Amino acid sequence: MPHSARAFWLRSPNHGEIRDVSLPNPGEGDVVVRTLWSGVSRGTETLVFRGQVPRSQWDVMRAPFQDGEFPGPVKYGYLNVGVVEAGPARLTGRTVFCLYPHQTRYVVPASSVTPLPDGVPAERAVLAGTVETAVNALWDAAPLIGDRIAVVGGGMVGCSVAALLARFPGVRVQLVDADPARSGVAAALGAEFAAPEEAREECDLVVHASATEQGLARSLELVRTEGTVIDLSWYGDRRVALPLGEGFHSRRLTIRSSQVGTVSPARGHRGYADRLALALELLADPALDALITGESRFEELPAVLPDLASGAVPALCHRVRYED
């Protein structure tokens, strides 16, 4: 087996590079994976790329197979799909998902990879980590049949949440975003679309994923009296101001955080493996291809990530190709 690989490293904030790396000898119970595709989660990974992870969150924000430390040099990422080249017989030759950074080949414990279900193509499976976040958010939110729901923020996470909600019976889900181009994505996912100023109010539930204080403030306006806003946004090192005067108290509103680092208490009997396996099953739906809005070769990552981080290249999930 090859003993070297190539990996994308953030050398310092806003500066990335491809490095040669040595692979450890696989031990008993390890697998060697050759990467086919990886995905750039634009929200979190661009915060990392810009060096905006607060020092207080360095441990919390560690990716499972991260090398190096924030703000850099660091090898970061968690959306990887590849083929098992060596390992236990039950996995050898299987296409698997792993929470691994952008690297051509890697060695991990067999327990860290999840085989793709039949009917889920490898190029779509890079979405598994984000759909897993959406699964956890909906376990936290516990929507009910017939609910009127708004998802504020049409990024990768918000669109994933809207896609899953659109499959709930009787639920009216509206994706709210300032970018009118997101209307096409909403339609592909089976959701309504509205600009923030045109969104329907009196929602039973609002899921906020815009990572802006304006979006969170608008979420509070859209939810009904005694309703709940589930906040999925991660703001990095930015402070967020909210209008907690006005009707916040008289309407008895609730803001509740949700994050993917722990399994929702509502499903405490389920583990990380259960959650990821469910996310992969849900990816059998081809409508979720609408979440992949760009693609480049692995060797292009040092040039592509600055454009993703600056917004010069608008994207939901940007897919990285390792083989021509």
Short mmCIF file of C-alpha atoms in Angstrom, two decimals:
data_model
loop_
_atom_site.label_atom_id
_atom_site.label_comp_id
_atom_site.label_asym_id
_atom_site.label_seq_id
_atom_site.Cartn_x
_atom_site.Cartn_y
_atom_site.Cartn_z
CA MET A 1 0.00 0.00 0.00
CA PRO A 2 1.17 3.60 -0.59
CA HIS A 3 2.77 5.20 2.46
CA SER A 4 2.22 8.82 1.46
CA ALA A 5 -0.67 11.08 0.48
CA ARG A 6 -1.42 14.72 -0.23
CA ALA A 7 -3.51 16.90 2.06
CA PHE A 8 -4.90 20.44 2.12
CA TRP A 9 -3.55 22.49 5.04
CA LEU A 10 -4.40 25.99 6.19
CA ARG A 11 -0.91 27.41 6.62
CA SER A 12 -2.20 30.59 8.26
CA PRO A 13 -5.51 32.48 8.09
CA ASN A 14 -6.49 33.03 4.44
CA HIS A 15 -3.53 31.01 3.09
CA GLY A 16 -3.88 27.33 2.17
CA GLU A 17 -1.54 24.84 0.53
CA ILE A 18 -1.27 21.20 -0.56
CA ARG A 19 1.26 19.21 1.47
CA ASP A 20 2.77 15.77 1.17
CA VAL A 21 1.96 13.70 4.27
CA SER A 22 3.13 10.30 5.52
CA LEU A 23 0.56 7.62 6.29
CA PRO A 24 0.87 5.47 9.41
CA ASN A 25 1.03 1.72 9.04
CA PRO A 26 -2.55 0.44 9.43
CA GLY A 27 -3.10 -1.57 12.56
CA GLU A 28 -5.50 -4.38 13.24
CA GLY A 29 -9.00 -2.98 12.84
CA ASP A 30 -7.90 0.00 10.71
CA VAL A 31 -8.93 0.79 7.16
CA VAL A 32 -7.02 2.49 4.35
CA VAL A 33 -9.33 4.78 2.37
CA ARG A 34 -8.67 6.32 -1.04
CA THR A 35 -10.67 9.54 -1.33
CA LEU A 36 -13.09 9.97 -4.23
CA TRP A 37 -14.82 13.18 -3.15
CA SER A 38 -14.78 15.65 -0.28
CA GLY A 39 -17.00 18.62 0.44
CA VAL A 40 -16.34 22.14 1.71
CA SER A 41 -18.92 23.11 4.30
CA ARG A 42 -18.89 26.79 3.41
CA GLY A 43 -20.09 28.18 6.76
CA THR A 44 -17.78 26.47 9.25
CA GLU A 45 -14.80 25.87 6.99
CA THR A 46 -14.63 29.46 5.77
CA LEU A 47 -14.68 30.68 9.39
CA VAL A 48 -11.72 28.38 10.00
CA PHE A 49 -10.06 29.58 6.79
CA ARG A 50 -10.37 33.21 7.88
CA GLY A 51 -9.00 32.44 11.36
CA GLN A 52 -12.25 33.40 13.10
CA VAL A 53 -12.54 30.51 15.56
CA PRO A 54 -12.47 32.09 19.06
CA ARG A 55 -9.73 30.78 21.34
CA SER A 56 -12.41 29.70 23.84
CA GLN A 57 -13.83 27.35 21.17
CA TRP A 58 -10.63 25.76 19.88
CA ASP A 59 -11.29 22.48 21.67
CA VAL A 60 -15.02 22.44 20.87
CA MET A 61 -14.41 23.11 17.20
CA ARG A 62 -11.83 20.38 16.66
CA ALA A 63 -12.74 18.11 13.75
CA PRO A 64 -12.51 14.37 14.53
CA PHE A 65 -9.30 13.88 12.49
CA GLN A 66 -7.90 17.39 12.63
CA ASP A 67 -4.13 17.84 12.60
CA GLY A 68 -2.54 21.02 13.90
CA GLU A 69 -4.17 23.77 15.94
CA PHE A 70 -6.23 26.89 15.30
CA PRO A 71 -5.67 29.38 13.83
CA GLY A 72 -3.02 27.44 11.87
CA PRO A 73 -1.25 25.54 10.55
CA VAL A 74 -4.22 23.18 10.66
CA LYS A 75 -5.68 20.39 8.52
CA TYR A 76 -9.44 20.74 8.84
CA GLY A 77 -12.54 19.24 7.24
CA TYR A 78 -15.18 16.58 7.81
CA LEU A 79 -16.98 15.64 4.57
CA ASN A 80 -15.08 12.80 2.91
CA VAL A 81 -16.20 9.90 0.72
CA GLY A 82 -13.80 7.21 -0.46
CA VAL A 83 -13.18 3.55 -1.21
CA VAL A 84 -11.71 1.18 1.38
CA GLU A 85 -8.55 -0.26 -0.15
CA ALA A 86 -7.48 -2.39 2.82
CA GLY A 87 -9.05 -3.44 6.09
CA PRO A 88 -11.64 -5.89 7.40
CA ALA A 89 -13.18 -8.04 4.69
CA ARG A 90 -16.67 -6.65 5.35
CA LEU A 91 -15.43 -3.17 4.35
CA THR A 92 -12.77 -3.78 1.71
CA GLY A 93 -13.97 -2.42 -1.62
CA ARG A 94 -16.91 -0.57 -0.04
CA THR A 95 -17.56 3.12 -0.60
CA VAL A 96 -17.72 4.86 2.78
CA PHE A 97 -18.29 8.24 4.41
CA CYS A 98 -15.85 9.55 7.02
CA LEU A 99 -15.47 12.79 8.98
CA TYR A 100 -12.00 13.30 7.51
CA PRO A 101 -10.30 16.43 6.05
CA HIS A 102 -9.36 16.99 2.42
CA GLN A 103 -6.70 14.33 1.75
CA THR A 104 -6.07 11.88 -1.07
CA ARG A 105 -5.69 8.77 1.11
CA TYR A 106 -5.87 8.14 4.88
CA VAL A 107 -5.82 5.51 7.63
CA VAL A 108 -8.53 5.48 10.33
CA PRO A 109 -10.19 2.94 12.64
CA ALA A 110 -12.82 0.89 10.85
CA SER A 111 -15.40 2.17 13.33
CA SER A 112 -14.91 5.69 11.92
CA VAL A 113 -16.29 4.92 8.47
CA THR A 114 -19.90 4.32 7.45
CA PRO A 115 -20.70 2.36 4.27
CA LEU A 116 -23.00 4.10 1.83
CA PRO A 117 -26.44 2.51 1.47
CA ASP A 118 -27.49 1.18 -1.92
CA GLY A 119 -28.90 3.97 -4.05
CA VAL A 120 -26.74 6.76 -2.58
CA PRO A 121 -24.08 7.88 -5.09
CA ALA A 122 -20.65 8.76 -3.75
CA GLU A 123 -20.74 12.27 -5.19
CA ARG A 124 -23.94 13.07 -3.22
CA ALA A 125 -22.77 11.41 -0.01
CA VAL A 126 -20.43 14.33 0.76
CA LEU A 127 -23.61 15.99 2.09
CA ALA A 128 -23.93 13.43 4.90
CA GLY A 129 -22.28 15.57 7.58
CA THR A 130 -24.61 18.50 6.91
CA VAL A 131 -27.75 16.39 6.62
CA GLU A 132 -26.69 14.86 9.94
CA THR A 133 -26.73 18.38 11.41
CA ALA A 134 -30.24 18.86 10.01
CA VAL A 135 -31.37 15.54 11.52
CA ASN A 136 -30.12 16.62 14.95
CA ALA A 137 -31.79 20.03 14.59
CA LEU A 138 -35.14 18.42 13.84
CA TRP A 139 -34.73 16.05 16.77
CA ASP A 140 -34.30 19.20 18.88
CA ALA A 141 -37.14 21.09 17.19
CA ALA A 142 -39.63 18.19 17.18
CA PRO A 143 -41.93 19.58 14.44
CA LEU A 144 -45.51 18.34 14.39
CA ILE A 145 -47.80 17.37 11.54
CA GLY A 146 -49.39 20.45 10.01
CA ASP A 147 -46.90 22.95 11.49
CA ARG A 148 -46.21 26.27 9.78
CA ILE A 149 -42.42 26.55 9.71
CA ALA A 150 -39.89 29.07 8.43
CA VAL A 151 -36.23 28.30 7.86
CA VAL A 152 -34.32 31.59 7.90
CA GLY A 153 -31.02 31.36 6.03
CA GLY A 154 -30.62 29.50 2.76
CA GLY A 155 -27.09 28.25 3.28
CA MET A 156 -26.06 24.62 3.29
CA VAL A 157 -27.48 23.84 6.74
CA GLY A 158 -30.68 25.84 6.27
CA CYS A 159 -31.39 24.21 2.92
CA SER A 160 -30.75 20.75 4.41
CA VAL A 161 -33.27 21.48 7.17
CA ALA A 162 -35.83 22.77 4.65
CA ALA A 163 -35.34 19.67 2.50
CA LEU A 164 -36.14 17.34 5.40
CA LEU A 165 -39.07 19.44 6.63
CA ALA A 166 -40.60 19.43 3.15
CA ARG A 167 -41.09 15.67 3.59
CA PHE A 168 -43.10 16.01 6.81
CA PRO A 169 -46.85 15.39 6.23
CA GLY A 170 -48.94 18.54 6.19
CA VAL A 171 -46.07 20.85 7.06
CA ARG A 172 -45.83 24.22 5.29
CA VAL A 173 -42.16 25.15 5.10
CA GLN A 174 -40.85 28.42 3.75
CA LEU A 175 -37.15 29.06 3.10
CA VAL A 176 -36.32 32.70 3.87
CA ASP A 177 -33.22 34.30 2.38
CA ALA A 178 -32.10 37.68 1.07
CA ASP A 179 -30.63 36.09 -2.07
CA PRO A 180 -33.39 35.59 -4.68
CA ALA A 181 -31.22 32.93 -6.36
CA ARG A 182 -32.08 30.62 -3.46
CA SER A 183 -35.65 30.42 -4.76
CA GLY A 184 -34.59 27.84 -7.34
CA VAL A 185 -32.96 25.69 -4.67
CA ALA A 186 -36.08 25.95 -2.48
CA ALA A 187 -38.28 24.82 -5.38
CA ALA A 188 -36.01 21.85 -6.07
CA LEU A 189 -36.27 20.84 -2.41
CA GLY A 190 -40.05 21.16 -2.31
CA ALA A 191 -40.18 24.28 -0.12
CA GLU A 192 -41.70 27.72 -0.62
CA PHE A 193 -39.37 30.73 -0.82
CA ALA A 194 -39.62 34.30 0.44
CA ALA A 195 -37.40 37.32 0.91
CA PRO A 196 -37.10 38.32 4.61
CA GLU A 197 -39.54 41.24 4.30
CA GLU A 198 -42.14 39.05 2.56
CA ALA A 199 -41.98 35.96 4.77
CA ARG A 200 -45.12 34.63 6.41
CA GLU A 201 -45.50 35.35 10.11
CA GLU A 202 -47.31 33.43 12.88
CA CYS A 203 -45.06 30.39 12.40
CA ASP A 204 -45.31 27.56 14.89
CA LEU A 205 -41.55 27.04 14.61
CA VAL A 206 -38.67 28.98 13.10
CA VAL A 207 -35.26 27.45 12.42
CA HIS A 208 -32.54 30.09 12.12
CA ALA A 209 -29.43 29.31 10.07
CA SER A 210 -28.30 32.61 8.52
CA ALA A 211 -25.46 33.29 11.02
CA THR A 212 -26.50 36.98 11.11
CA GLU A 213 -28.09 39.04 13.86
CA GLN A 214 -30.56 40.42 11.31
CA GLY A 215 -31.68 36.88 10.50
CA LEU A 216 -32.13 35.97 14.16
CA ALA A 217 -34.06 39.20 14.82
CA ARG A 218 -36.34 38.46 11.85
CA SER A 219 -36.85 34.91 13.15
CA LEU A 220 -38.24 36.34 16.39
CA GLU A 221 -40.68 38.42 14.36
CA LEU A 222 -41.87 35.44 12.32
CA VAL A 223 -42.63 33.06 15.20
CA ARG A 224 -46.03 33.07 16.87
CA THR A 225 -46.69 33.97 20.49
CA GLU A 226 -45.13 31.32 22.78
CA GLY A 227 -43.30 29.91 19.77
CA THR A 228 -39.70 28.69 19.56
CA VAL A 229 -36.75 29.73 17.43
CA ILE A 230 -34.14 26.99 17.02
CA ASP A 231 -30.78 28.66 16.35
CA LEU A 232 -28.40 26.55 14.27
CA SER A 233 -26.01 29.37 13.42
CA TRP A 234 -22.47 29.47 14.68
CA TYR A 235 -21.13 33.01 14.84
CA GLY A 236 -17.43 32.39 15.38
CA ASP A 237 -15.91 35.32 17.26
CA ARG A 238 -18.73 37.77 16.44
CA ARG A 239 -21.08 39.21 19.09
CA VAL A 240 -24.78 39.26 18.23
CA ALA A 241 -27.22 41.98 19.36
CA LEU A 242 -30.92 41.06 19.67
CA PRO A 243 -34.14 43.07 20.21
CA LEU A 244 -35.08 41.47 23.51
CA GLY A 245 -37.21 44.44 24.44
CA GLU A 246 -40.30 45.05 22.29
CA GLY A 247 -42.52 41.96 22.40
CA PHE A 248 -39.95 39.32 23.33
CA HIS A 249 -41.15 38.89 26.92
CA SER A 250 -44.84 39.68 26.48
CA ARG A 251 -45.05 37.10 23.65
CA ARG A 252 -43.14 34.56 25.80
CA LEU A 253 -40.75 33.61 23.01
CA THR A 254 -38.04 30.96 23.28
CA ILE A 255 -34.63 30.88 21.59
CA ARG A 256 -33.03 27.45 21.77
CA SER A 257 -29.62 26.45 20.48
CA SER A 258 -28.91 23.27 18.55
CA GLN A 259 -25.55 21.92 17.47
CA VAL A 260 -24.21 18.72 16.06
CA GLY A 261 -21.46 18.07 18.63
CA THR A 262 -23.82 16.05 20.84
CA VAL A 263 -26.86 13.95 20.05
CA SER A 264 -30.12 15.76 20.82
CA PRO A 265 -31.42 14.93 24.32
CA ALA A 266 -34.74 14.12 22.63
CA ARG A 267 -32.96 11.12 21.06
CA GLY A 268 -30.48 10.40 23.82
CA HIS A 269 -30.97 6.67 23.29
CA ARG A 270 -29.54 7.03 19.78
CA GLY A 271 -25.82 7.45 19.13
CA TYR A 272 -23.70 9.28 16.56
CA ALA A 273 -23.60 6.18 14.35
CA ASP A 274 -27.41 6.01 14.29
CA ARG A 275 -27.65 9.68 13.36
CA LEU A 276 -25.12 9.42 10.54
CA ALA A 277 -26.66 6.23 9.19
CA LEU A 278 -30.04 7.97 9.06
CA ALA A 279 -28.52 10.96 7.25
CA LEU A 280 -27.03 8.66 4.62
CA GLU A 281 -30.37 6.89 4.11
CA LEU A 282 -32.06 10.25 3.54
CA LEU A 283 -29.50 11.04 0.83
CA ALA A 284 -31.16 8.50 -1.46
CA ASP A 285 -33.38 11.44 -2.49
CA PRO A 286 -31.94 12.99 -5.69
CA ALA A 287 -33.58 16.34 -4.84
CA LEU A 288 -30.69 16.90 -2.42
CA ASP A 289 -28.34 17.29 -5.40
CA ALA A 290 -29.57 20.90 -5.41
CA LEU A 291 -27.35 21.51 -2.35
CA ILE A 292 -24.17 20.92 -4.40
CA THR A 293 -23.53 24.14 -6.26
CA GLY A 294 -19.91 23.90 -7.38
CA GLU A 295 -17.06 21.50 -8.03
CA SER A 296 -13.30 21.69 -8.48
CA ARG A 297 -10.28 19.42 -8.44
CA PHE A 298 -8.40 18.74 -5.22
CA GLU A 299 -5.29 20.51 -6.55
CA GLU A 300 -7.34 23.71 -6.99
CA LEU A 301 -8.37 24.01 -3.32
CA PRO A 302 -5.70 26.62 -2.35
CA ALA A 303 -7.10 28.92 -5.05
CA VAL A 304 -10.79 28.06 -4.57
CA LEU A 305 -11.12 28.43 -0.80
CA PRO A 306 -10.26 32.16 -0.70
CA ASP A 307 -13.06 32.79 -3.20
CA LEU A 308 -15.49 30.68 -1.16
CA ALA A 309 -14.49 32.49 2.04
CA SER A 310 -14.91 35.95 0.50
CA GLY A 311 -18.21 35.12 -1.17
CA ALA A 312 -16.77 35.75 -4.64
CA VAL A 313 -17.94 32.21 -5.43
CA PRO A 314 -21.42 31.78 -3.95
CA ALA A 315 -21.94 28.22 -2.85
CA LEU A 316 -23.86 25.86 -0.64
CA CYS A 317 -21.72 22.70 -0.69
CA HIS A 318 -18.65 22.90 -2.90
CA ARG A 319 -17.57 19.44 -3.99
CA VAL A 320 -13.94 18.46 -4.42
CA ARG A 321 -13.01 15.83 -7.03
CA TYR A 322 -9.97 13.57 -6.53
CA GLU A 323 -10.08 11.49 -9.71
CA ASP A 324 -10.65 12.55 -13.31
#
